[in-house]
Amino acid sequence: MMRMTVLASGSKGNSLIVASSRTRILVDAGLSCRELCKRMCAVQEDPCSLDAILITHEHQDHVQGLAVTARKLGIPVYFTEATHRAWMRWMKPQKRMTYADWLELRKQAAAAASESRVEGSSESAPRGAILPEHELEQEESGKPEADPCTLPGVEYFRSGSGFLIGDIAVTPFTIPHDAADPVGFVFEAEGIRMGLATDLGYVPSNVQQQLRNCDLLMIESNHDLEMLRDGPYPWSVKQRVMSRVGHLSNDATAGFLERSYDGKATYVILAHLSESNNLPELARVAAELALRERMNLLANKLVLAQQHQPSESICF
């Protein structure tokens, strides 16, 4: 048996479970560890049975609970190397400092060093030296600060090169999105093939090829173009969402389903619907019209992933 369970899908957090009879993978961890575990228990998925976490890209709605979840469960995390570096930069942002601030810190350090010499301290810093902020914090607390990027294990993969997690074959493929090295995945086990492609601005030929012959297809249907144009987002954000490294609109997804999709999936899941710029009814109608010549894919076989509660598991 193979199954997929969507725990959350949308701009407030994304996560799902892909499982075979012997292996369970958490794909993305865009909710807090507490919420992820709560949703897993709600669909009878034991968090402690997970074997690994697999990350599509480093945006916050895909990695919010990653570090805590991985450490709590003691399982490895699979990234591309560029995504791992980008995630670490997000976890430990570098503070920028103006020249005036730097001069002021120099003055303060010099004054502190002078005072220490007057008091006869033998452990004062060299003249003009400034301890890094994390070292100052360690001195004040008396113990080293925990590294927020610590993980039980890190495994790297490369787009286009397949690998195994347990008995699930994973094929990552490049998708067009404004992240360091974003990927979609195809999962195969026990004769079942599942394709996942969300967070992409358009569907290039390599993605079309990877999504062929799938028994289950999960694809983004993020926004309605008119709602986005008239919506509350700043124009710069609207441009990003509509760009070729942004997100698929209902129309773009429908175009793929009508013209490039091979129609072989038993289930099509529409994912990452925007709460501000889309309505589930609009996404569903656009997809149903695109699939009108393939009636076996309508009704209960077209599924909309939800943001605020897990979806029922789809099993094969």
PDB file of C-alpha atoms in Angstrom, residues 143-256:
ATOM      1  CA  LYS A 143      26.993  28.777  28.618  1.00  0.00           C
ATOM      2  CA  PRO A 144      27.252  28.458  24.830  1.00  0.00           C
ATOM      3  CA  GLU A 145      24.167  29.389  22.843  1.00  0.00           C
ATOM      4  CA  ALA A 146      22.460  26.467  21.125  1.00  0.00           C
ATOM      5  CA  ASP A 147      22.836  26.447  17.352  1.00  0.00           C
ATOM      6  CA  PRO A 148      19.327  26.804  15.863  1.00  0.00           C
ATOM      7  CA  CYS A 149      20.488  24.969  12.726  1.00  0.00           C
ATOM      8  CA  THR A 150      21.476  21.776  14.530  1.00  0.00           C
ATOM      9  CA  LEU A 151      19.793  18.745  12.967  1.00  0.00           C
ATOM     10  CA  PRO A 152      20.047  15.014  13.793  1.00  0.00           C
ATOM     11  CA  GLY A 153      21.303  14.362  10.274  1.00  0.00           C
ATOM     12  CA  VAL A 154      21.587  16.079   6.913  1.00  0.00           C
ATOM     13  CA  GLU A 155      21.500  14.309   3.564  1.00  0.00           C
ATOM     14  CA  TYR A 156      22.054  16.106   0.257  1.00  0.00           C
ATOM     15  CA  PHE A 157      20.435  15.273  -3.057  1.00  0.00           C
ATOM     16  CA  ARG A 158      20.664  16.849  -6.498  1.00  0.00           C
ATOM     17  CA  SER A 159      17.889  17.710  -8.893  1.00  0.00           C
ATOM     18  CA  GLY A 160      17.654  15.088 -11.608  1.00  0.00           C
ATOM     19  CA  SER A 161      19.361  12.375  -9.554  1.00  0.00           C
ATOM     20  CA  GLY A 162      17.074   9.828  -7.960  1.00  0.00           C
ATOM     21  CA  PHE A 163      17.674   8.283  -4.536  1.00  0.00           C
ATOM     22  CA  LEU A 164      15.994   5.993  -2.034  1.00  0.00           C
ATOM     23  CA  ILE A 165      14.493   6.677   1.378  1.00  0.00           C
ATOM     24  CA  GLY A 166      13.650   3.242   2.681  1.00  0.00           C
ATOM     25  CA  ASP A 167      11.701   1.545  -0.092  1.00  0.00           C
ATOM     26  CA  ILE A 168      10.440   4.800  -1.648  1.00  0.00           C
ATOM     27  CA  ALA A 169      12.273   5.935  -4.778  1.00  0.00           C
ATOM     28  CA  VAL A 170      12.470   9.734  -4.886  1.00  0.00           C
ATOM     29  CA  THR A 171      13.139  11.681  -8.093  1.00  0.00           C
ATOM     30  CA  PRO A 172      13.674  15.432  -7.550  1.00  0.00           C
ATOM     31  CA  PHE A 173      13.259  17.814 -10.470  1.00  0.00           C
ATOM     32  CA  THR A 174      13.894  21.538 -10.859  1.00  0.00           C
ATOM     33  CA  ILE A 175      10.904  23.893 -10.769  1.00  0.00           C
ATOM     34  CA  PRO A 176      10.799  27.629 -11.617  1.00  0.00           C
ATOM     35  CA  HIS A 177      10.383  29.512  -8.326  1.00  0.00           C
ATOM     36  CA  ASP A 178      12.210  32.356  -6.585  1.00  0.00           C
ATOM     37  CA  ALA A 179      14.149  30.199  -4.141  1.00  0.00           C
ATOM     38  CA  ALA A 180      17.742  28.967  -4.001  1.00  0.00           C
ATOM     39  CA  ASP A 181      17.210  25.553  -5.603  1.00  0.00           C
ATOM     40  CA  PRO A 182      13.496  24.639  -5.569  1.00  0.00           C
ATOM     41  CA  VAL A 183      12.368  21.163  -6.548  1.00  0.00           C
ATOM     42  CA  GLY A 184       9.298  19.043  -7.104  1.00  0.00           C
ATOM     43  CA  PHE A 185       9.271  15.299  -6.485  1.00  0.00           C
ATOM     44  CA  VAL A 186       8.073  12.031  -7.928  1.00  0.00           C
ATOM     45  CA  PHE A 187       7.665   9.211  -5.401  1.00  0.00           C
ATOM     46  CA  GLU A 188       7.497   5.575  -6.467  1.00  0.00           C
ATOM     47  CA  ALA A 189       6.920   2.437  -4.402  1.00  0.00           C
ATOM     48  CA  GLU A 190       4.960  -0.791  -4.729  1.00  0.00           C
ATOM     49  CA  GLY A 191       4.087  -0.010  -8.347  1.00  0.00           C
ATOM     50  CA  ILE A 192       2.521   3.389  -7.519  1.00  0.00           C
ATOM     51  CA  ARG A 193       3.801   6.730  -8.798  1.00  0.00           C
ATOM     52  CA  MET A 194       2.973  10.079  -7.136  1.00  0.00           C
ATOM     53  CA  GLY A 195       3.947  13.500  -8.525  1.00  0.00           C
ATOM     54  CA  LEU A 196       4.257  16.722  -6.526  1.00  0.00           C
ATOM     55  CA  ALA A 197       4.721  20.157  -8.123  1.00  0.00           C
ATOM     56  CA  THR A 198       3.809  23.263  -6.120  1.00  0.00           C
ATOM     57  CA  ASP A 199       5.371  26.734  -5.885  1.00  0.00           C
ATOM     58  CA  LEU A 200       6.180  27.215  -9.556  1.00  0.00           C
ATOM     59  CA  GLY A 201       5.542  30.124 -11.886  1.00  0.00           C
ATOM     60  CA  TYR A 202       4.840  28.012 -14.977  1.00  0.00           C
ATOM     61  CA  VAL A 203       5.034  24.364 -16.057  1.00  0.00           C
ATOM     62  CA  PRO A 204       8.156  23.886 -18.205  1.00  0.00           C
ATOM     63  CA  SER A 205       8.785  20.836 -20.335  1.00  0.00           C
ATOM     64  CA  ASN A 206      10.947  19.074 -17.742  1.00  0.00           C
ATOM     65  CA  VAL A 207       8.114  19.284 -15.197  1.00  0.00           C
ATOM     66  CA  GLN A 208       5.563  18.095 -17.752  1.00  0.00           C
ATOM     67  CA  GLN A 209       7.763  15.080 -18.469  1.00  0.00           C
ATOM     68  CA  GLN A 210       8.205  14.189 -14.801  1.00  0.00           C
ATOM     69  CA  LEU A 211       4.465  14.391 -14.117  1.00  0.00           C
ATOM     70  CA  ARG A 212       3.556  11.814 -16.751  1.00  0.00           C
ATOM     71  CA  ASN A 213       2.255   8.363 -15.830  1.00  0.00           C
ATOM     72  CA  CYS A 214       1.386   9.384 -12.261  1.00  0.00           C
ATOM     73  CA  ASP A 215      -1.308   7.593 -10.253  1.00  0.00           C
ATOM     74  CA  LEU A 216      -1.646  10.696  -8.090  1.00  0.00           C
ATOM     75  CA  LEU A 217      -0.817  14.251  -9.133  1.00  0.00           C
ATOM     76  CA  MET A 218      -0.566  17.160  -6.677  1.00  0.00           C
ATOM     77  CA  ILE A 219      -0.227  20.503  -8.455  1.00  0.00           C
ATOM     78  CA  GLU A 220      -0.525  24.123  -7.433  1.00  0.00           C
ATOM     79  CA  SER A 221      -3.612  26.228  -8.223  1.00  0.00           C
ATOM     80  CA  ASN A 222      -2.619  29.290  -6.241  1.00  0.00           C
ATOM     81  CA  HIS A 223      -4.635  32.310  -7.343  1.00  0.00           C
ATOM     82  CA  ASP A 224      -7.366  33.766  -9.478  1.00  0.00           C
ATOM     83  CA  LEU A 225      -5.810  36.437 -11.670  1.00  0.00           C
ATOM     84  CA  GLU A 226      -8.614  38.976 -11.200  1.00  0.00           C
ATOM     85  CA  MET A 227      -8.716  38.497  -7.446  1.00  0.00           C
ATOM     86  CA  LEU A 228      -4.946  38.912  -7.288  1.00  0.00           C
ATOM     87  CA  ARG A 229      -4.965  42.092  -9.381  1.00  0.00           C
ATOM     88  CA  ASP A 230      -7.774  43.616  -7.290  1.00  0.00           C
ATOM     89  CA  GLY A 231      -6.554  42.208  -3.986  1.00  0.00           C
ATOM     90  CA  PRO A 232      -4.719  43.665  -0.971  1.00  0.00           C
ATOM     91  CA  TYR A 233      -1.143  42.747  -1.895  1.00  0.00           C
ATOM     92  CA  PRO A 234       1.363  45.508  -2.801  1.00  0.00           C
ATOM     93  CA  TRP A 235       1.975  45.720  -6.535  1.00  0.00           C
ATOM     94  CA  SER A 236       5.528  44.408  -6.145  1.00  0.00           C
ATOM     95  CA  VAL A 237       4.182  41.242  -4.481  1.00  0.00           C
ATOM     96  CA  LYS A 238       1.510  40.846  -7.164  1.00  0.00           C
ATOM     97  CA  GLN A 239       4.198  41.048  -9.833  1.00  0.00           C
ATOM     98  CA  ARG A 240       6.251  38.399  -8.038  1.00  0.00           C
ATOM     99  CA  VAL A 241       3.280  36.027  -7.702  1.00  0.00           C
ATOM    100  CA  MET A 242       2.362  36.418 -11.396  1.00  0.00           C
ATOM    101  CA  SER A 243       5.948  36.083 -12.613  1.00  0.00           C
ATOM    102  CA  ARG A 244       7.547  32.992 -14.127  1.00  0.00           C
ATOM    103  CA  VAL A 245       9.196  32.278 -10.770  1.00  0.00           C
ATOM    104  CA  GLY A 246       6.045  32.907  -8.739  1.00  0.00           C
ATOM    105  CA  HIS A 247       2.911  30.757  -8.479  1.00  0.00           C
ATOM    106  CA  LEU A 248       0.500  29.060 -10.868  1.00  0.00           C
ATOM    107  CA  SER A 249      -2.879  30.716 -11.361  1.00  0.00           C
ATOM    108  CA  ASN A 250      -6.093  28.729 -11.745  1.00  0.00           C
ATOM    109  CA  ASP A 251      -5.948  29.471 -15.471  1.00  0.00           C
ATOM    110  CA  ALA A 252      -2.340  28.321 -15.795  1.00  0.00           C
ATOM    111  CA  THR A 253      -3.084  25.081 -13.960  1.00  0.00           C
ATOM    112  CA  ALA A 254      -6.160  24.506 -16.097  1.00  0.00           C
ATOM    113  CA  GLY A 255      -4.071  25.108 -19.210  1.00  0.00           C
ATOM    114  CA  PHE A 256      -1.604  22.439 -18.116  1.00  0.00           C
TER     115      PHE A 256
END
